[in-house]
Amino acid sequence: MITITDLSFQFGGQILFKDVNLKFTEGNCYGIIGANGAGKSTFLKLLCGELEPTKGDVSIPEDVRMSVLRQDHFAFDEYTVLDTVIYGNKKLYDIMKEKDALYAKEDFSEEDGIRASELEADFAEMNGWEAESDASKLLQGLGLDVEIIYSPMSELTESEKVKVLLAQALFGNPDIILLDEPTNGLDIDAVIWLEDFLSDYFGTVLVVSHDRHFLNDVCTNIVDIDYSEIKLYVGNYEFWYESSQLIQKMIKQQNKKNEEKIKELQEFISRFSANKSKSRQATSRRKLLSKLTVEELPASSRRYPFIGFDMDREAGKDILSVEGLTKYAPDGTPLFKDLSFYVNHGDKIAFVGNELAVTALFRILMGEEEADSGSFKWGVSITTSYFPHDNSEYFNNCTDSILNWMRKYSKDQTETYLRGFLGRMLFSADSVFKPVNVLSGGEKVRCMFSRMMLFGSNVLLLDQPTNHLDLESITAVNNGLSDFKGNLLFSSHDYELVNTVANRIIELSPEKIVDRSESYEDFLAYKKSLEENAQ
């Protein structure tokens, strides 16, 4: 259990939060949400003692062990993978190393023997003899080959290091686990494994994540950092989002039919309370939700950008045909071979699998790269807008203000129109005069979406459009792409986006191409059935 009493934190003269009083209990997973800069990661650092509060107290019982997902991917380069994972339980790691050092001594004394027996007892009590097996299970669950267990961390790729550090945070059944963006860099199989692991976990879990599907799947509660306050709400992210939208609507119409709004909210609570599919831990959550009152629902200051695409003209009969496309990486390995597909009206196609292959395909279709063989043809009525994986060429050497940068792509050159357009994308007042080469990653992405919306295209190609975005912007992207009436070809790490937008999945790999007209969830079920049948 973690007890927070009158907690306040001030940084650089700014109050991030004040007078926070919360309790986090075992058996629950708490999703921490808030706008960029609200203090989500700072809050985790206060809980683990890395930062001291300006005022107040964080109380954790002395016999409780806390584990934290480390963000420094180079911190363990001098360790083996096995040692790095076991380091997650520092006490066990220290016992193991001291024991090994004693047995390595040439002049092993009687005193050493007594100390060794004490260490052996502690080692056995902490399940030290199962440590290597437990570490192997975690690594395999995250999709790593168990053969790397004795390899030095310095030899691992970035994505492999991410998984090892996550295994470290989960190792040894800690009472409390703090995870800051644990799904970053994970493939879908690793994310699903982590969801299963945390959903069944006995301890207390606090997690910061921009992955809505992950938050919906594992969280029993949402911790919302907003208005310089931290409030705790029952339910997963979907429940928090929908209830906050209803509350905001009610606040805006306080003097209009308040009783009807309250009735609508109460019906909303009842609907979620009865829905078994909203969580793996649905039984306990339904009991909590059934006790909620309207006053306990969230009111949020969050601002959502408007993302919506209108077509200047409908697409004709032919959209895109691809015949026998083949592309090799610079080292000669194939990214995809003999790729053929036809885009039908209404297709919203998510491309999954090898990310380098997807990026190469999109660049070929947009004329930025040449295929090694094969051909493709766009229909004569097709107009395209492209969101590239790397947008640096649009910003790095450009000192234009956001306003002037947008003016280059707009038919309407007036400041009034452009300011109105940018305002909907959360660029307001003097922020429109900020040079584009100093924008944050999220601001650049919003600029790219603004640019795309000006074109009125009937086909959109988007390569990882949710990178660098906060939950509010990701939700806006999801809504905009769901409502788009034209064709989509896109890739994304966001499970919820792919599952709710795509009606067709194409998986690219050097070995074969899989093309299925179904949701992402059904596609994953199909893949799982193939694996089970192969075994």
Coordinates of C-alpha atoms in Angstrom, one line a residue:
M1 CA 0.0 0.0 0.0
I2 CA 1.1 3.6 -0.7
T3 CA -0.4 6.4 1.4
I4 CA -0.1 10.0 0.1
T5 CA -0.8 12.8 2.6
D6 CA -1.0 16.5 1.8
L7 CA 1.4 16.1 -1.1
S8 CA 2.5 19.2 -3.1
F9 CA 5.2 19.6 -5.6
Q10 CA 6.5 22.8 -7.1
F11 CA 9.1 23.0 -10.0
G12 CA 10.6 26.1 -11.4
G13 CA 8.0 28.3 -9.7
Q14 CA 5.1 26.2 -11.1
I15 CA 2.9 24.2 -8.9
L16 CA 2.4 20.8 -10.6
F17 CA 0.0 19.5 -7.9
K18 CA -1.0 20.4 -4.4
D19 CA -2.7 18.9 -1.3
V20 CA -2.9 15.4 -2.8
N21 CA -4.4 12.7 -0.5
L22 CA -4.6 9.2 -2.0
K23 CA -4.2 5.5 -1.2
F24 CA -3.1 2.9 -3.6
T25 CA -3.9 -0.7 -2.5
E26 CA -2.8 -4.1 -3.6
G27 CA -4.6 -6.0 -6.3
N28 CA -5.2 -2.8 -8.3
C29 CA -3.6 -1.3 -11.4
Y30 CA -3.7 2.5 -11.5
G31 CA -3.4 4.2 -14.9
I32 CA -1.9 7.7 -14.5
I33 CA -3.1 10.2 -17.2
G34 CA -2.7 13.9 -17.8
A35 CA -1.8 16.3 -20.5
N36 CA 1.9 16.6 -21.6
G37 CA 3.7 18.5 -18.8
A38 CA 1.1 17.8 -16.2
G39 CA 3.6 15.8 -14.1
K40 CA 2.9 12.1 -14.7
S41 CA 6.5 11.0 -14.6
T42 CA 7.3 13.4 -11.8
F43 CA 4.6 11.8 -9.7
L44 CA 6.2 8.4 -10.2
K45 CA 9.5 9.8 -9.2
L46 CA 8.0 11.2 -6.0
L47 CA 6.5 7.8 -5.2
C48 CA 9.8 6.0 -5.6
G49 CA 11.8 8.6 -3.7
E50 CA 13.8 9.9 -6.6
L51 CA 12.3 13.4 -5.9
E52 CA 11.4 15.0 -2.6
P53 CA 7.9 16.6 -2.3
T54 CA 7.7 20.4 -1.7
K55 CA 5.3 19.5 1.1
G56 CA 3.6 16.4 2.4
D57 CA 4.5 12.7 2.7
V58 CA 4.6 9.5 0.8
S59 CA 4.3 6.5 3.1
I60 CA 5.2 2.9 2.2
P61 CA 5.5 0.1 4.8
E62 CA 9.2 -0.9 5.4
D63 CA 8.7 -4.5 4.5
V64 CA 7.2 -3.6 1.1
R65 CA 9.4 -3.9 -2.0
M66 CA 9.0 -1.5 -4.9
S67 CA 10.3 -2.0 -8.4
V68 CA 10.7 0.7 -11.0
L69 CA 11.0 0.5 -14.8
R70 CA 14.4 2.2 -15.5
Q71 CA 14.6 4.6 -18.4
D72 CA 18.4 4.6 -18.9
H73 CA 19.0 2.0 -21.5
F74 CA 22.8 2.1 -21.1
A75 CA 22.9 1.8 -17.3
F76 CA 23.6 -2.0 -17.3
D77 CA 25.9 -2.3 -20.4
E78 CA 28.6 -3.8 -18.2
Y79 CA 26.2 -6.5 -16.8
T80 CA 24.9 -9.7 -18.4
V81 CA 21.3 -10.0 -19.3
L82 CA 20.7 -12.4 -16.4
D83 CA 22.4 -10.2 -13.8
T84 CA 20.4 -7.2 -15.2
V85 CA 17.1 -9.0 -14.7
I86 CA 17.9 -10.3 -11.2
Y87 CA 19.1 -6.8 -10.2
G88 CA 15.4 -6.0 -10.1
N89 CA 15.5 -7.6 -6.7
K90 CA 18.6 -5.7 -5.4
K91 CA 18.7 -7.6 -2.1
L92 CA 18.7 -11.0 -3.8
Y93 CA 21.3 -9.7 -6.3
D94 CA 23.6 -8.5 -3.5
I95 CA 23.3 -11.8 -1.7
M96 CA 24.1 -13.8 -4.9
K97 CA 27.2 -11.7 -5.7
E98 CA 28.5 -11.8 -2.1
K99 CA 28.0 -15.6 -2.0
D100 CA 29.8 -16.1 -5.3
A101 CA 32.7 -13.9 -4.1
L102 CA 33.1 -15.9 -0.9
Y103 CA 33.2 -19.2 -2.8
A104 CA 35.7 -17.8 -5.2
K105 CA 38.2 -17.0 -2.4
E106 CA 41.3 -19.2 -2.2
D107 CA 41.7 -18.8 1.5
F108 CA 38.2 -19.7 2.5
S109 CA 38.0 -19.3 6.3
E110 CA 35.7 -20.6 9.0
E111 CA 34.3 -17.1 9.3
D112 CA 33.6 -17.1 5.6
G113 CA 31.9 -20.5 6.0
I114 CA 29.5 -19.1 8.6
R115 CA 28.8 -16.1 6.5
A116 CA 28.2 -18.3 3.5
S117 CA 25.7 -20.4 5.4
E118 CA 23.8 -17.3 6.4
L119 CA 23.7 -16.1 2.8
E120 CA 22.6 -19.5 1.6
A121 CA 19.7 -19.4 4.0
D122 CA 18.6 -16.0 2.9
F123 CA 19.2 -17.0 -0.8
A124 CA 16.9 -20.0 -0.4
E125 CA 14.2 -18.0 1.5
M126 CA 14.1 -15.5 -1.4
N127 CA 13.7 -18.3 -4.0
G128 CA 17.2 -17.6 -5.3
W129 CA 17.5 -21.1 -6.8
E130 CA 14.6 -20.3 -9.1
A131 CA 15.9 -16.9 -10.1
E132 CA 17.5 -17.9 -13.4
S133 CA 14.4 -19.9 -14.3
D134 CA 12.1 -17.0 -13.4
A135 CA 14.2 -14.5 -15.4
S136 CA 14.1 -16.8 -18.4
K137 CA 10.3 -17.0 -18.2
L138 CA 10.0 -13.2 -18.2
L139 CA 12.4 -12.8 -21.1
Q140 CA 10.6 -15.5 -23.2
G141 CA 7.2 -14.0 -22.4
L142 CA 8.5 -10.7 -23.8
G143 CA 9.6 -12.4 -26.9
L144 CA 13.4 -12.6 -26.3
D145 CA 15.5 -15.7 -27.2
V146 CA 16.5 -17.4 -23.9
E147 CA 20.0 -17.9 -25.4
I148 CA 20.8 -14.2 -24.8
I149 CA 20.6 -14.7 -21.1
Y150 CA 24.4 -14.8 -20.6
S151 CA 25.1 -12.1 -23.2
P152 CA 26.4 -8.7 -22.1
M153 CA 23.7 -5.9 -22.3
S154 CA 26.1 -3.8 -24.5
E155 CA 25.6 -6.3 -27.3
L156 CA 21.8 -6.0 -27.4
T157 CA 19.7 -3.8 -29.7
E158 CA 17.7 -0.9 -28.3
S159 CA 14.4 -2.9 -28.5
E160 CA 16.0 -5.9 -26.7
K161 CA 17.3 -3.6 -23.9
V162 CA 13.8 -2.2 -23.4
K163 CA 12.5 -5.7 -22.9
V164 CA 15.2 -6.7 -20.5
L165 CA 14.7 -3.6 -18.4
L166 CA 11.0 -4.4 -18.3
A167 CA 11.7 -7.9 -17.2
Q168 CA 13.9 -6.4 -14.4
A169 CA 11.0 -4.3 -13.2
L170 CA 8.7 -7.4 -13.1
F171 CA 11.3 -9.8 -11.6
G172 CA 10.8 -11.4 -8.1
N173 CA 7.2 -10.5 -7.5
P174 CA 7.6 -7.0 -6.1
D175 CA 4.8 -5.6 -3.9
I176 CA 4.6 -2.4 -5.9
I177 CA 5.5 -1.9 -9.6
L178 CA 5.9 1.6 -11.1
L179 CA 6.0 1.6 -15.0
D180 CA 6.5 4.7 -17.1
E181 CA 5.5 4.0 -20.7
P182 CA 6.2 0.3 -20.5
T183 CA 4.8 -0.5 -24.0
N184 CA 7.1 1.9 -25.8
G185 CA 9.3 -0.2 -28.2
L186 CA 7.3 -3.4 -27.6
D187 CA 5.8 -5.5 -30.4
I188 CA 2.2 -6.5 -30.2
D189 CA 2.9 -10.0 -28.8
A190 CA 5.0 -8.5 -26.0
V191 CA 2.3 -6.0 -25.2
I192 CA -0.4 -8.7 -25.0
W193 CA 1.9 -10.8 -22.7
L194 CA 2.4 -7.7 -20.4
E195 CA -1.4 -7.1 -20.3
D196 CA -2.0 -10.7 -19.2
F197 CA 0.8 -10.5 -16.6
L198 CA -0.4 -7.2 -15.0
S199 CA -4.1 -8.2 -15.2
D200 CA -3.5 -11.2 -12.9
Y201 CA -0.9 -9.4 -10.7
F202 CA -1.4 -9.6 -6.9
G203 CA 0.4 -6.4 -6.0
T204 CA 0.0 -2.7 -6.6
V205 CA 0.7 -1.4 -10.1
L206 CA 1.0 2.3 -11.2
V207 CA 1.5 2.9 -14.9
V208 CA 1.9 5.9 -17.2
S209 CA 0.9 5.1 -20.8
H210 CA -0.4 6.6 -24.0
D211 CA -1.7 3.2 -25.1
R212 CA -5.5 3.4 -24.6
H213 CA -6.0 -0.3 -25.3
F214 CA -3.4 -1.2 -22.7
L215 CA -5.0 1.2 -20.1
N216 CA -8.4 -0.3 -20.8
D217 CA -7.2 -3.8 -20.5
V218 CA -5.2 -3.6 -17.2
C219 CA -6.4 -0.7 -15.2
T220 CA -8.9 -0.9 -12.4
N221 CA -8.6 2.9 -11.6
I222 CA -7.5 6.0 -13.4
V223 CA -5.3 8.6 -11.6
D224 CA -6.0 12.0 -13.4
I225 CA -3.6 14.8 -13.0
D226 CA -5.5 18.0 -14.0
Y227 CA -6.2 21.5 -12.6
S228 CA -3.0 21.1 -10.4
E229 CA -4.9 18.3 -8.6
I230 CA -4.5 14.5 -8.7
K231 CA -7.8 12.6 -8.4
L232 CA -8.6 8.9 -8.4
Y233 CA -11.5 7.5 -10.4
V234 CA -12.9 4.0 -10.5
G235 CA -12.8 2.3 -13.9
N236 CA -10.5 2.0 -16.9
Y237 CA -9.6 4.7 -19.4
E238 CA -12.6 4.3 -21.7
F239 CA -14.9 4.8 -18.8
W240 CA -12.9 7.9 -17.6
Y241 CA -13.0 9.4 -21.2
E242 CA -16.6 8.9 -21.9
S243 CA -17.8 10.1 -18.4
S244 CA -15.5 13.1 -18.6
Q245 CA -17.0 14.0 -22.0
L246 CA -20.5 13.8 -20.5
I247 CA -19.5 15.9 -17.5
Q248 CA -18.0 18.6 -19.8
K249 CA -21.2 18.6 -21.8
M250 CA -23.2 19.0 -18.6
I251 CA -21.0 21.8 -17.3
K252 CA -21.5 23.8 -20.6
Q253 CA -25.2 23.4 -20.3
Q254 CA -25.6 23.8 -16.5
N255 CA -28.7 25.8 -16.8
K256 CA -30.3 23.6 -19.5
K257 CA -32.1 20.5 -18.5
N258 CA -29.7 19.6 -15.6
E259 CA -32.0 16.8 -14.4
E260 CA -32.0 15.2 -17.9
K261 CA -28.2 15.3 -17.9
I262 CA -27.9 13.8 -14.5
K263 CA -30.3 11.0 -15.6
E264 CA -28.1 10.5 -18.7
L265 CA -25.0 10.1 -16.5
Q266 CA -26.7 7.7 -14.2
E267 CA -27.7 5.5 -17.1
F268 CA -24.2 5.7 -18.4
I269 CA -22.8 4.4 -15.1
S270 CA -25.3 1.6 -15.1
R271 CA -24.4 0.6 -18.7
F272 CA -20.7 0.4 -17.9
S273 CA -21.4 -1.4 -14.6
A274 CA -23.2 -4.1 -16.4
N275 CA -20.7 -4.5 -19.3
K276 CA -18.6 -7.6 -18.6
S277 CA -16.3 -6.9 -21.6
K278 CA -14.8 -3.7 -20.2
S279 CA -12.2 -5.4 -18.1
R280 CA -10.7 -8.7 -17.2
Q281 CA -11.3 -7.6 -13.5
A282 CA -14.9 -6.8 -14.3
T283 CA -16.6 -8.3 -11.2
S284 CA -14.9 -6.1 -8.6
R285 CA -15.1 -3.1 -10.9
R286 CA -18.8 -3.5 -11.5
K287 CA -19.4 -3.4 -7.8
L288 CA -17.4 -0.2 -7.5
L289 CA -19.1 1.4 -10.5
S290 CA -22.5 0.6 -9.2
K291 CA -21.8 2.7 -6.1
L292 CA -20.6 5.8 -8.1
T293 CA -22.6 9.0 -7.9
V294 CA -22.6 11.8 -10.5
E295 CA -20.4 13.9 -8.2
E296 CA -17.6 11.3 -8.4
L297 CA -17.3 11.5 -12.1
P298 CA -14.4 13.5 -13.7
A299 CA -14.5 17.0 -14.9
S300 CA -11.5 17.7 -17.1
S301 CA -9.7 20.7 -18.4
R302 CA -8.2 18.7 -21.3
R303 CA -8.3 20.2 -24.8
Y304 CA -8.7 18.0 -27.8
P305 CA -7.5 19.1 -31.2
F306 CA -9.9 18.9 -34.1
I307 CA -8.8 16.4 -36.7
G308 CA -11.1 15.9 -39.6
F309 CA -10.7 15.2 -43.3
D310 CA -13.1 16.4 -46.1
M311 CA -12.7 15.2 -49.7
D312 CA -12.9 17.8 -52.5
R313 CA -14.1 15.0 -54.8
E314 CA -15.2 11.4 -54.5
A315 CA -12.8 8.7 -55.8
G316 CA -13.7 7.1 -59.1
K317 CA -13.8 3.4 -59.9
D318 CA -10.1 2.7 -59.7
I319 CA -8.1 3.6 -56.6
L320 CA -4.8 1.7 -56.4
S321 CA -3.5 -1.5 -57.9
V322 CA -0.1 -3.0 -56.9
E323 CA 1.5 -5.8 -58.9
G324 CA 4.5 -7.8 -57.9
L325 CA 6.3 -5.1 -55.9
T326 CA 9.7 -6.2 -54.4
K327 CA 12.0 -4.1 -52.3
Y328 CA 15.3 -5.0 -50.7
A329 CA 17.0 -3.3 -47.8
P330 CA 20.5 -1.6 -48.4
D331 CA 22.2 -4.8 -47.1
G332 CA 20.4 -6.9 -49.7
T333 CA 17.9 -8.6 -47.4
P334 CA 14.3 -8.6 -48.7
L335 CA 11.7 -6.3 -47.1
F336 CA 8.9 -7.7 -49.1
K337 CA 8.7 -9.8 -52.3
D338 CA 6.0 -10.1 -55.0
L339 CA 3.5 -7.8 -53.2
S340 CA 0.2 -7.5 -55.0
F341 CA -3.1 -6.1 -53.8
Y342 CA -6.0 -4.0 -55.0
V343 CA -7.6 -1.2 -53.0
N344 CA -11.4 -1.3 -53.0
H345 CA -13.8 1.5 -52.2
G346 CA -14.2 1.8 -48.5
D347 CA -11.0 0.0 -47.7
K348 CA -9.1 1.3 -44.6
I349 CA -6.0 -0.8 -44.6
A350 CA -3.6 -1.2 -41.7
F351 CA -0.2 -2.4 -42.7
V352 CA 1.5 -4.4 -39.9
G353 CA 4.7 -6.5 -39.6
N354 CA 8.1 -5.2 -40.6
E355 CA 8.1 -1.4 -40.0
L356 CA 11.0 -0.8 -42.4
A357 CA 9.0 -2.7 -45.1
V358 CA 5.8 -0.6 -44.4
T359 CA 7.8 2.7 -44.6
A360 CA 9.5 1.6 -47.8
L361 CA 6.1 0.7 -49.4
F362 CA 4.6 4.0 -48.5
R363 CA 7.6 5.9 -49.9
I364 CA 7.4 3.9 -53.1
L365 CA 3.6 4.6 -53.5
M366 CA 4.4 8.3 -52.9
G367 CA 7.2 8.4 -55.5
E368 CA 9.9 9.0 -52.9
E369 CA 11.7 5.6 -53.5
E370 CA 11.9 3.1 -56.4
A371 CA 10.9 -0.5 -56.1
D372 CA 13.4 -3.1 -57.1
S373 CA 10.7 -4.7 -59.3
G374 CA 7.0 -4.7 -59.9
S375 CA 4.6 -1.8 -60.5
F376 CA 1.7 0.2 -59.0
K377 CA -1.0 2.5 -60.5
W378 CA -3.2 5.1 -58.8
G379 CA -6.6 5.8 -60.3
V380 CA -7.0 9.0 -62.4
S381 CA -9.4 10.5 -59.9
I382 CA -7.2 9.9 -56.8
T383 CA -5.6 12.7 -54.8
T384 CA -3.3 11.7 -51.9
S385 CA -2.1 13.2 -48.6
Y386 CA 0.9 11.6 -46.9
F387 CA 2.0 11.5 -43.3
P388 CA 5.7 10.3 -43.4
H389 CA 7.4 8.3 -40.6
D390 CA 10.1 11.0 -40.5
N391 CA 8.9 14.6 -40.9
S392 CA 12.2 16.3 -40.2
E393 CA 12.6 17.5 -43.8
Y394 CA 9.6 19.7 -43.3
F395 CA 10.9 21.5 -40.2
N396 CA 14.7 21.2 -39.6
N397 CA 16.0 23.9 -41.9
C398 CA 12.9 26.1 -41.8
T399 CA 12.6 29.2 -39.7
D400 CA 9.1 30.1 -40.8
S401 CA 6.5 30.7 -38.1
I402 CA 3.7 28.2 -37.8
L403 CA 1.4 30.7 -39.4
N404 CA 3.7 31.2 -42.4
W405 CA 4.5 27.5 -42.7
M406 CA 0.8 26.8 -43.0
R407 CA 0.3 29.6 -45.5
K408 CA 2.4 27.7 -48.0
Y409 CA -0.1 24.9 -48.1
S410 CA -3.4 26.9 -47.9
K411 CA -5.6 28.2 -50.7
D412 CA -7.0 30.8 -48.3
Q413 CA -4.0 33.0 -47.4
T414 CA -5.8 35.3 -44.9
E415 CA -4.5 35.4 -41.4
T416 CA -8.1 35.2 -40.0
Y417 CA -8.7 31.8 -41.8
L418 CA -5.3 30.4 -40.8
R419 CA -5.6 31.5 -37.2
G420 CA -9.0 29.9 -37.0
F421 CA -7.7 26.7 -38.5
L422 CA -4.6 26.6 -36.2
G423 CA -6.8 27.4 -33.2
R424 CA -8.7 24.1 -33.7
M425 CA -5.3 22.4 -33.6
L426 CA -4.5 24.1 -30.2
F427 CA -2.1 26.7 -31.7
S428 CA -3.6 30.0 -30.4
A429 CA -2.6 33.6 -29.6
D430 CA 1.2 34.1 -30.0
S431 CA 2.0 30.4 -30.3
V432 CA 1.3 30.7 -34.1
F433 CA 4.5 32.9 -34.4
K434 CA 6.7 30.2 -33.0
P435 CA 9.4 29.1 -35.5
V436 CA 8.6 25.5 -36.8
N437 CA 12.2 24.3 -36.3
V438 CA 11.9 24.6 -32.5
L439 CA 8.6 22.8 -32.2
S440 CA 8.2 19.7 -30.0
G441 CA 7.6 16.3 -31.6
G442 CA 3.9 16.5 -30.8
E443 CA 3.6 20.1 -32.2
K444 CA 5.2 19.0 -35.4
V445 CA 2.8 16.1 -35.7
R446 CA -0.2 18.5 -35.3
C447 CA 1.3 20.8 -38.0
M448 CA 1.6 17.8 -40.3
F449 CA -2.1 16.9 -39.7
S450 CA -3.1 20.5 -40.3
R451 CA -1.2 20.5 -43.6
M452 CA -3.0 17.2 -44.6
M453 CA -6.4 18.6 -43.8
L454 CA -5.9 21.5 -46.2
F455 CA -5.5 19.2 -49.2
G456 CA -9.0 17.7 -49.5
S457 CA -7.6 14.4 -50.6
N458 CA -9.6 11.2 -51.1
V459 CA -6.8 8.8 -50.1
L460 CA -4.7 9.2 -47.0
L461 CA -1.4 7.5 -46.3
L462 CA -0.2 7.7 -42.7
D463 CA 3.0 6.0 -41.3
Q464 CA 2.9 5.9 -37.5
P465 CA 0.8 9.1 -37.1
T466 CA 0.4 8.8 -33.3
N467 CA 4.1 8.9 -32.4
H468 CA 4.9 11.8 -30.0
L469 CA 1.2 12.5 -29.3
D470 CA -0.6 12.7 -26.0
L471 CA -3.8 10.7 -25.2
E472 CA -6.0 13.6 -26.2
S473 CA -4.4 14.0 -29.6
I474 CA -4.4 10.3 -30.2
T475 CA -8.1 10.2 -29.5
A476 CA -8.7 13.1 -31.9
V477 CA -6.7 11.2 -34.6
N478 CA -8.7 8.1 -34.0
N479 CA -12.0 10.0 -34.3
G480 CA -10.9 11.8 -37.4
L481 CA -9.7 8.7 -39.2
S482 CA -12.8 6.7 -38.2
D483 CA -15.1 9.5 -39.7
F484 CA -13.1 9.9 -42.9
K485 CA -15.2 8.8 -45.9
G486 CA -12.3 8.0 -48.3
N487 CA -9.6 5.4 -48.3
L488 CA -6.9 4.9 -45.7
L489 CA -3.5 3.1 -45.9
F490 CA -1.8 3.4 -42.6
S491 CA 0.4 1.9 -39.9
S492 CA 0.4 2.5 -36.1
H493 CA 1.5 1.0 -32.8
D494 CA -1.8 2.1 -31.3
Y495 CA -3.9 -1.1 -30.9
E496 CA -7.1 0.9 -30.4
L497 CA -6.6 3.0 -33.5
V498 CA -5.9 0.0 -35.7
N499 CA -8.7 -2.1 -34.2
T500 CA -11.4 0.7 -34.5
V501 CA -10.4 2.2 -37.9
A502 CA -9.0 -0.6 -40.1
N503 CA -11.4 -3.0 -41.9
R504 CA -8.5 -4.8 -43.7
I505 CA -5.1 -5.9 -42.5
I506 CA -2.1 -6.5 -44.7
E507 CA 1.0 -8.0 -43.0
L508 CA 4.3 -7.5 -44.7
S509 CA 7.3 -9.9 -44.2
P510 CA 10.1 -11.2 -46.4
E511 CA 8.6 -14.7 -46.2
K512 CA 4.9 -14.0 -47.2
I513 CA 2.2 -11.5 -47.4
V514 CA -1.0 -12.0 -45.4
D515 CA -4.1 -10.0 -46.5
R516 CA -7.3 -10.3 -44.5
S517 CA -10.5 -8.2 -44.7
E518 CA -11.3 -8.1 -40.9
S519 CA -10.6 -6.2 -37.8
Y520 CA -7.3 -6.2 -36.1
E521 CA -8.6 -8.2 -33.2
D522 CA -9.9 -10.9 -35.5
F523 CA -6.6 -10.8 -37.4
L524 CA -4.7 -11.5 -34.2
A525 CA -7.1 -14.3 -33.3
Y526 CA -6.5 -15.8 -36.8
K527 CA -2.7 -15.6 -36.3
K528 CA -2.9 -17.2 -32.8
S529 CA -5.0 -20.1 -34.2
L530 CA -2.3 -20.7 -36.9
E531 CA 0.4 -20.8 -34.2
E532 CA -1.6 -23.2 -32.1
N533 CA -2.3 -25.5 -35.0
A534 CA 1.4 -25.4 -35.9
Q535 CA 2.2 -26.7 -32.5

